[in-house]
PDB file of N, CA and C in Angstrom:
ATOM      1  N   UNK A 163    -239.143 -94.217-202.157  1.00  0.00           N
ATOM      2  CA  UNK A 163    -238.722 -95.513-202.644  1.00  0.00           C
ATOM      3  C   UNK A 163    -239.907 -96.215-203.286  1.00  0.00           C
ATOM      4  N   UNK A 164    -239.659 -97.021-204.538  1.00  0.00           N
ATOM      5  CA  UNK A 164    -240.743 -97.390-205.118  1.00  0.00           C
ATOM      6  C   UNK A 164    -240.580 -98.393-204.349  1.00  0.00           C
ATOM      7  N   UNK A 165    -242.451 -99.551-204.185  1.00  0.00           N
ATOM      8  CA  UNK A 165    -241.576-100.429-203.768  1.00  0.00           C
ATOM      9  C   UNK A 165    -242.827-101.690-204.329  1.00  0.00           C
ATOM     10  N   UNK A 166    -243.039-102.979-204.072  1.00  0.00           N
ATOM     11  CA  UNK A 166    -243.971-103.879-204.604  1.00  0.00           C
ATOM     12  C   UNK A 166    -243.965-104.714-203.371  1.00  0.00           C
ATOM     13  N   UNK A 167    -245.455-105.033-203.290  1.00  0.00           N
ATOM     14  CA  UNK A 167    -245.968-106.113-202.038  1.00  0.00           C
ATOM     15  C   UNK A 167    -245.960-107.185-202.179  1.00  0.00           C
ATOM     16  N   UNK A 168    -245.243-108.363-201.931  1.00  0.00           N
ATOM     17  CA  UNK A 168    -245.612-109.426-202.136  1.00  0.00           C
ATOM     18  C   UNK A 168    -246.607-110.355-200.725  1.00  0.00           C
ATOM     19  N   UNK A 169    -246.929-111.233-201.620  1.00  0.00           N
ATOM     20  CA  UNK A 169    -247.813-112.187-200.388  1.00  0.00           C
ATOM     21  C   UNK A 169    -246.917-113.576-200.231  1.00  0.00           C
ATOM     22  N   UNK A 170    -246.350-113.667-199.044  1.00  0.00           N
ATOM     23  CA  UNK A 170    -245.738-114.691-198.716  1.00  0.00           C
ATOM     24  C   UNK A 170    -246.517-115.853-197.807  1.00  0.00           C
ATOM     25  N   UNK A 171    -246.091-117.043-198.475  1.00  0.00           N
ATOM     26  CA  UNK A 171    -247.192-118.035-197.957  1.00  0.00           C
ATOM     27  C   UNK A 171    -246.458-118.700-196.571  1.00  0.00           C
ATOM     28  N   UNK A 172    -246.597-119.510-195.851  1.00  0.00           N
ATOM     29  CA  UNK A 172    -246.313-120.177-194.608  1.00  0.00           C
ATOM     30  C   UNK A 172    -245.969-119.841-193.641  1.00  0.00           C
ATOM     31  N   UNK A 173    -245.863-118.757-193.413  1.00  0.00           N
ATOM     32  CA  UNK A 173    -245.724-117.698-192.080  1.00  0.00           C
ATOM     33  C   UNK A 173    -246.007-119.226-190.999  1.00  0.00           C
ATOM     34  N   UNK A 174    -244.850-118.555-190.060  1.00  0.00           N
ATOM     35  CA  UNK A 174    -244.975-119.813-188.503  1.00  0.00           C
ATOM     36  C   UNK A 174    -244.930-119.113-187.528  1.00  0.00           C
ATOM     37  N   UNK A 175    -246.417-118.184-187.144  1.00  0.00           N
ATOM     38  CA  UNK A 175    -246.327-117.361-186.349  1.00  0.00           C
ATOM     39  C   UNK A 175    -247.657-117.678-184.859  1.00  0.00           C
ATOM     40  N   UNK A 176    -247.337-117.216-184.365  1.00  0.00           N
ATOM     41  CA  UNK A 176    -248.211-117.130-183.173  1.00  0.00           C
ATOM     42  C   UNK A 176    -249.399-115.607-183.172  1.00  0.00           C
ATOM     43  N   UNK A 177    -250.640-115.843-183.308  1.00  0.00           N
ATOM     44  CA  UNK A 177    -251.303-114.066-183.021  1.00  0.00           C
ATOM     45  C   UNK A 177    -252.475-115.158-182.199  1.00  0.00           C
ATOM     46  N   UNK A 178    -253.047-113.946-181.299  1.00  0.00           N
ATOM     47  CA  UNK A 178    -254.333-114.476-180.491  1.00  0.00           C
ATOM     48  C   UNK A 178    -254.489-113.257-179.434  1.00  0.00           C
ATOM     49  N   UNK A 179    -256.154-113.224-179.202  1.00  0.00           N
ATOM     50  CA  UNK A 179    -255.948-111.704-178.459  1.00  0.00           C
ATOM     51  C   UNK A 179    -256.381-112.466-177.184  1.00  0.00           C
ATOM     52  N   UNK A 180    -255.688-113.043-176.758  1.00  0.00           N
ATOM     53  CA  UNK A 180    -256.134-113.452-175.408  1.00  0.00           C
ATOM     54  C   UNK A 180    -255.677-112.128-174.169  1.00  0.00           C
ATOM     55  N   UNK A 181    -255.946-112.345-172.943  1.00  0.00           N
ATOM     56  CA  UNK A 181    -255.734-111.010-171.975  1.00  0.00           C
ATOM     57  C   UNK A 181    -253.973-111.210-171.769  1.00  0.00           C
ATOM     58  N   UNK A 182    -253.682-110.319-171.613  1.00  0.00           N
ATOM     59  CA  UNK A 182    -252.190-109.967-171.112  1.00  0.00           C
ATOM     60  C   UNK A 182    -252.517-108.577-170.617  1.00  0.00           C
ATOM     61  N   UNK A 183    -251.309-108.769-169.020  1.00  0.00           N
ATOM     62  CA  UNK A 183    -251.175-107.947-168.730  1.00  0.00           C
ATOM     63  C   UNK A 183    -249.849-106.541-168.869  1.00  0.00           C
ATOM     64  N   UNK A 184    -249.990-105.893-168.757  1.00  0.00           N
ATOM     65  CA  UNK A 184    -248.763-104.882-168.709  1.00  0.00           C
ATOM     66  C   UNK A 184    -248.487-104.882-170.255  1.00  0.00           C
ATOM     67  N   UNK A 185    -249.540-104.890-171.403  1.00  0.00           N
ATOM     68  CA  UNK A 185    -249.246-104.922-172.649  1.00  0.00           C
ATOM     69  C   UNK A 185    -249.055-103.698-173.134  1.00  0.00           C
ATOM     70  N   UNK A 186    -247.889-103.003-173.811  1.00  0.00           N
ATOM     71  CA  UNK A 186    -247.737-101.963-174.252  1.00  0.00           C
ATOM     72  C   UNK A 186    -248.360-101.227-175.132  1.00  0.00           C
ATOM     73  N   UNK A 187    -249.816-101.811-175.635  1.00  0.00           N
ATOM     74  CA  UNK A 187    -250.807-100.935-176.733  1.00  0.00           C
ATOM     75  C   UNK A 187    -251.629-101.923-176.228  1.00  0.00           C
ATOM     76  N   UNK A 188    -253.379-100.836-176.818  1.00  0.00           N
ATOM     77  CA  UNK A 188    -254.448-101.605-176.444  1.00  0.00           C
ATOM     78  C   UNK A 188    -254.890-102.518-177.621  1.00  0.00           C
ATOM     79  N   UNK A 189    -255.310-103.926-177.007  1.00  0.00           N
ATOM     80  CA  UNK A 189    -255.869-104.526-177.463  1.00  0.00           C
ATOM     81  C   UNK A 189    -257.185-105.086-178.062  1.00  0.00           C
ATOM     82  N   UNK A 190    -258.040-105.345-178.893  1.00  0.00           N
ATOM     83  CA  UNK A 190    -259.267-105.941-179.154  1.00  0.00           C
ATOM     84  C   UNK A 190    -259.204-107.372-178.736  1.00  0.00           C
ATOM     85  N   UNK A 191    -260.345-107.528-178.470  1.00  0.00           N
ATOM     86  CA  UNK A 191    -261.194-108.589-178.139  1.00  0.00           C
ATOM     87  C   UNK A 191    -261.594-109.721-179.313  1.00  0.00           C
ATOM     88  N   UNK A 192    -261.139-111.055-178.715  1.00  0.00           N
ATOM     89  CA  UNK A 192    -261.548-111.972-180.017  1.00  0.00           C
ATOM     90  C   UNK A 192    -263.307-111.958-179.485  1.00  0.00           C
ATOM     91  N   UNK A 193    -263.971-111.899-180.954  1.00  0.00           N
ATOM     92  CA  UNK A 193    -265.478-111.931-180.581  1.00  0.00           C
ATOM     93  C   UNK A 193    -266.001-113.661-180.505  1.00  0.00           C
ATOM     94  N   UNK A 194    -265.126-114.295-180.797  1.00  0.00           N
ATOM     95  CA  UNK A 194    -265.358-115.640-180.388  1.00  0.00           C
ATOM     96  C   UNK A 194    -265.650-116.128-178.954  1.00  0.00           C
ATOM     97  N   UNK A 195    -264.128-115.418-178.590  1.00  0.00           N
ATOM     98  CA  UNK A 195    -264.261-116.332-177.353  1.00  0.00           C
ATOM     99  C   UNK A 195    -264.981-115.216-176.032  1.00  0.00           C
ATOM    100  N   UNK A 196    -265.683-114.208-176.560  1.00  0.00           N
ATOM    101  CA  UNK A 196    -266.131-113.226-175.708  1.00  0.00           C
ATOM    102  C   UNK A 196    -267.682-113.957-175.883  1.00  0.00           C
ATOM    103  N   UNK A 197    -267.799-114.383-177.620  1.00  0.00           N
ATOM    104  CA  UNK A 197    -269.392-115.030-177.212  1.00  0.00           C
ATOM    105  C   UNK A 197    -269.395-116.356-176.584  1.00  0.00           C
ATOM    106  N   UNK A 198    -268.707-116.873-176.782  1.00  0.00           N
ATOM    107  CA  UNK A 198    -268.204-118.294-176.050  1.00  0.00           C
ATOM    108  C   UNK A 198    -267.497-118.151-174.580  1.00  0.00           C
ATOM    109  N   UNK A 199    -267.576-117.410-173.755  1.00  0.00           N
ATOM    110  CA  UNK A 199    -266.785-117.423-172.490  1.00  0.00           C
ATOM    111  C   UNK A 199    -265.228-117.959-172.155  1.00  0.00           C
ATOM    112  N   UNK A 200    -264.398-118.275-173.066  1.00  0.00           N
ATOM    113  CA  UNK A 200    -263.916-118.833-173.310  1.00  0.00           C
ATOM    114  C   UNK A 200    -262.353-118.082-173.731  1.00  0.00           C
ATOM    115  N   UNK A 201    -261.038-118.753-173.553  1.00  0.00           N
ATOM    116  CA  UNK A 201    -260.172-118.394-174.172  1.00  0.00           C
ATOM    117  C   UNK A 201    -259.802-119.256-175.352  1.00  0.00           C
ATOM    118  N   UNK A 202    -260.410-119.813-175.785  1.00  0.00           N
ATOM    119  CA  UNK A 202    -260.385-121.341-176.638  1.00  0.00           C
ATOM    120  C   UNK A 202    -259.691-121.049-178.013  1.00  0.00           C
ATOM    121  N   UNK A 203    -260.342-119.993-178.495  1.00  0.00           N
ATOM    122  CA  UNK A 203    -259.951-119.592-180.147  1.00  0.00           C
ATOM    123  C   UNK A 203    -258.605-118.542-179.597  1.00  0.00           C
ATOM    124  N   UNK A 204    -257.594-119.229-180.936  1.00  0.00           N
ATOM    125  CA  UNK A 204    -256.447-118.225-181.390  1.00  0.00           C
ATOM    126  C   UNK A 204    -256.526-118.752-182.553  1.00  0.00           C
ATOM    127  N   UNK A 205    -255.695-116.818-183.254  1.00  0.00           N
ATOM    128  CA  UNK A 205    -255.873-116.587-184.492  1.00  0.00           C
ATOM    129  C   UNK A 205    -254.822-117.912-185.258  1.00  0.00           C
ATOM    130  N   UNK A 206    -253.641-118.112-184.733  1.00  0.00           N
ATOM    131  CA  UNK A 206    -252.776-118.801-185.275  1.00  0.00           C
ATOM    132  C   UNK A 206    -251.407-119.445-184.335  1.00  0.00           C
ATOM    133  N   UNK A 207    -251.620-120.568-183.854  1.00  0.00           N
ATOM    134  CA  UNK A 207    -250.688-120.901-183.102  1.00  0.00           C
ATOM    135  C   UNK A 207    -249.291-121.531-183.451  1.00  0.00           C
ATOM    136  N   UNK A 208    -248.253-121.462-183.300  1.00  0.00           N
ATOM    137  CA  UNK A 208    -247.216-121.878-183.913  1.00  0.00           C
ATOM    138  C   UNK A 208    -247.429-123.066-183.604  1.00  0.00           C
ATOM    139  N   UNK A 209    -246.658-123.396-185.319  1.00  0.00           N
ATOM    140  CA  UNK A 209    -246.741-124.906-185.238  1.00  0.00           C
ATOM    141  C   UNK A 209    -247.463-125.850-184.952  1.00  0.00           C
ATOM    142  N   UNK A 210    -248.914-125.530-185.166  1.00  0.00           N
ATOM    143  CA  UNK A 210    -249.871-126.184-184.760  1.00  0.00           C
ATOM    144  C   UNK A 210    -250.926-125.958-185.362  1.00  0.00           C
ATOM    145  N   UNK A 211    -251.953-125.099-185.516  1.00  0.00           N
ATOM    146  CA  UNK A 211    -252.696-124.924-186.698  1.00  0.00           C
ATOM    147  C   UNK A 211    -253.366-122.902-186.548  1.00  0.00           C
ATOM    148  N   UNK A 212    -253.967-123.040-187.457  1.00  0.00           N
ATOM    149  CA  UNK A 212    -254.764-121.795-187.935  1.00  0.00           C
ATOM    150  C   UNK A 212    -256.552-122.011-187.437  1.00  0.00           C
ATOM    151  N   UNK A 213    -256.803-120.450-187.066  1.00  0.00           N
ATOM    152  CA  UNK A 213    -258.354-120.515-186.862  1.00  0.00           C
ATOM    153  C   UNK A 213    -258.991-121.248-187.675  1.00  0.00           C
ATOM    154  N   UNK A 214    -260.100-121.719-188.269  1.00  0.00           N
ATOM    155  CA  UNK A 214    -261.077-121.370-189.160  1.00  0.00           C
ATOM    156  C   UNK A 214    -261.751-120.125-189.632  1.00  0.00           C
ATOM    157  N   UNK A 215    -261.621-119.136-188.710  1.00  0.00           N
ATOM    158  CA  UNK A 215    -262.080-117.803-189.010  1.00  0.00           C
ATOM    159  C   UNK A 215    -260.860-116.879-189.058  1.00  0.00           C
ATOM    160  N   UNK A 216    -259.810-116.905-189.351  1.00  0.00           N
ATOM    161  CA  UNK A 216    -258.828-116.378-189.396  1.00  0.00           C
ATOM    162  C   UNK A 216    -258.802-115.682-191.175  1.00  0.00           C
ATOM    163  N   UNK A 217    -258.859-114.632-191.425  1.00  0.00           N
ATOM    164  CA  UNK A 217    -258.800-114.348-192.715  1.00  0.00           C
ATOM    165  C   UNK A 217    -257.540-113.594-192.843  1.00  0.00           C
ATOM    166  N   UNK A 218    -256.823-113.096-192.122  1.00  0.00           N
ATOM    167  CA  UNK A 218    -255.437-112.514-192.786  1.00  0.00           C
ATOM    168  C   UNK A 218    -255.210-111.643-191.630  1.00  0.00           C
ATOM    169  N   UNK A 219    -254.249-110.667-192.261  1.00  0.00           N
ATOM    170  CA  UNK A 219    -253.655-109.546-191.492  1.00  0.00           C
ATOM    171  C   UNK A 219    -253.791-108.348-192.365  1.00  0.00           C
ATOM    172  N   UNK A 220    -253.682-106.856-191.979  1.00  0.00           N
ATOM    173  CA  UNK A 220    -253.658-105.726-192.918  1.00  0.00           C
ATOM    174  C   UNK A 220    -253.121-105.098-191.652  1.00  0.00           C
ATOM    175  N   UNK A 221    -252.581-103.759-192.765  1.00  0.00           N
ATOM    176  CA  UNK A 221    -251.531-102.964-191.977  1.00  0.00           C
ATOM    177  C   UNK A 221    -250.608-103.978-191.264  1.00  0.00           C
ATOM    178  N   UNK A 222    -249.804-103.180-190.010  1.00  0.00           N
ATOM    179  CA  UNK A 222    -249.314-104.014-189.201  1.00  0.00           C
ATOM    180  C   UNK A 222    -249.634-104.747-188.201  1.00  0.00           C
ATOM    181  N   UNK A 223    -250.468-104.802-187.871  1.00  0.00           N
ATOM    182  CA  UNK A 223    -251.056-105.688-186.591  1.00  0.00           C
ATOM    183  C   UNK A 223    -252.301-105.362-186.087  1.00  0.00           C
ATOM    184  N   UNK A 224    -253.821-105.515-187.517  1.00  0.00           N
ATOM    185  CA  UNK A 224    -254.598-105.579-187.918  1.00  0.00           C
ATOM    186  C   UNK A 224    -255.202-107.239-188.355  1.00  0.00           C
ATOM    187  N   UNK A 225    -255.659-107.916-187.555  1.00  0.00           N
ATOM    188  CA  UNK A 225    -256.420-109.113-187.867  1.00  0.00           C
ATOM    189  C   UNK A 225    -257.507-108.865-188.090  1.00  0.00           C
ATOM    190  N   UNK A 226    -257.388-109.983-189.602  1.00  0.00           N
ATOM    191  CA  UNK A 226    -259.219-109.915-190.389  1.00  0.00           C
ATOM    192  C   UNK A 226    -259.702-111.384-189.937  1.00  0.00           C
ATOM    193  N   UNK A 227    -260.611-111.516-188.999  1.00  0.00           N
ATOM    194  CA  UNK A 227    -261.316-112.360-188.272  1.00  0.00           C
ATOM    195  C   UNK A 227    -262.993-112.295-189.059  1.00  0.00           C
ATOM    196  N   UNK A 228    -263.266-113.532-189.611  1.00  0.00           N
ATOM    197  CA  UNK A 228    -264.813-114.161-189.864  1.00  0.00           C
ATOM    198  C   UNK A 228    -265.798-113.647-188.593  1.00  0.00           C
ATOM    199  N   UNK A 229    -266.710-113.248-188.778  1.00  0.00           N
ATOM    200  CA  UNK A 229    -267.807-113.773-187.727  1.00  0.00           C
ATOM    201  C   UNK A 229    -269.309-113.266-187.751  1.00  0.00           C
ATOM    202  N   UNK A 230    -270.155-114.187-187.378  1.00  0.00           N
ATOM    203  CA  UNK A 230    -271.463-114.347-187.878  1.00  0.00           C
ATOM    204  C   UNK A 230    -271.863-112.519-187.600  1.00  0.00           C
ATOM    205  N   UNK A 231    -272.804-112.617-188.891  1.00  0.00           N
ATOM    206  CA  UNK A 231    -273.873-111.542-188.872  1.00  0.00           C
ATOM    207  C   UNK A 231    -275.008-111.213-187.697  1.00  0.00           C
TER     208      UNK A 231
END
């Protein structure tokens, strides 16, 4: 199937790698709140706002996260 990607703007979604248990695939670690001790940073909370370091998504459930050199 041919097919074309579009980029759709306003997504009202929830992502954040905070701990959960009994999660059915493994997870990464936000490097924020691992340098910060902290569960503080999510990637995108519904209805409420977006990281600052939040740069997108790729593939399917691949977050592109900012963070210092």
């Amino acid at each position: 199937m041919d097919e074309i990607i579009l980029e759709l703007d306003g997504a009202n979604m929830d992502i954040d790698f905070l701990p959960k248990t009994k999660l059915g695939w493994k997870q990464a670690q936000c490097p924020w709140n691992k340098a910060d001790g902290t569960n503080s940073h999510k990637c995108a909370v519904k209805n409420t706002s977006i990281c600052k370091y939040f740069r997108g998504i790729i593939k399917e459930d691949v977050v592109l996260c900012a963070y210092k050199k």
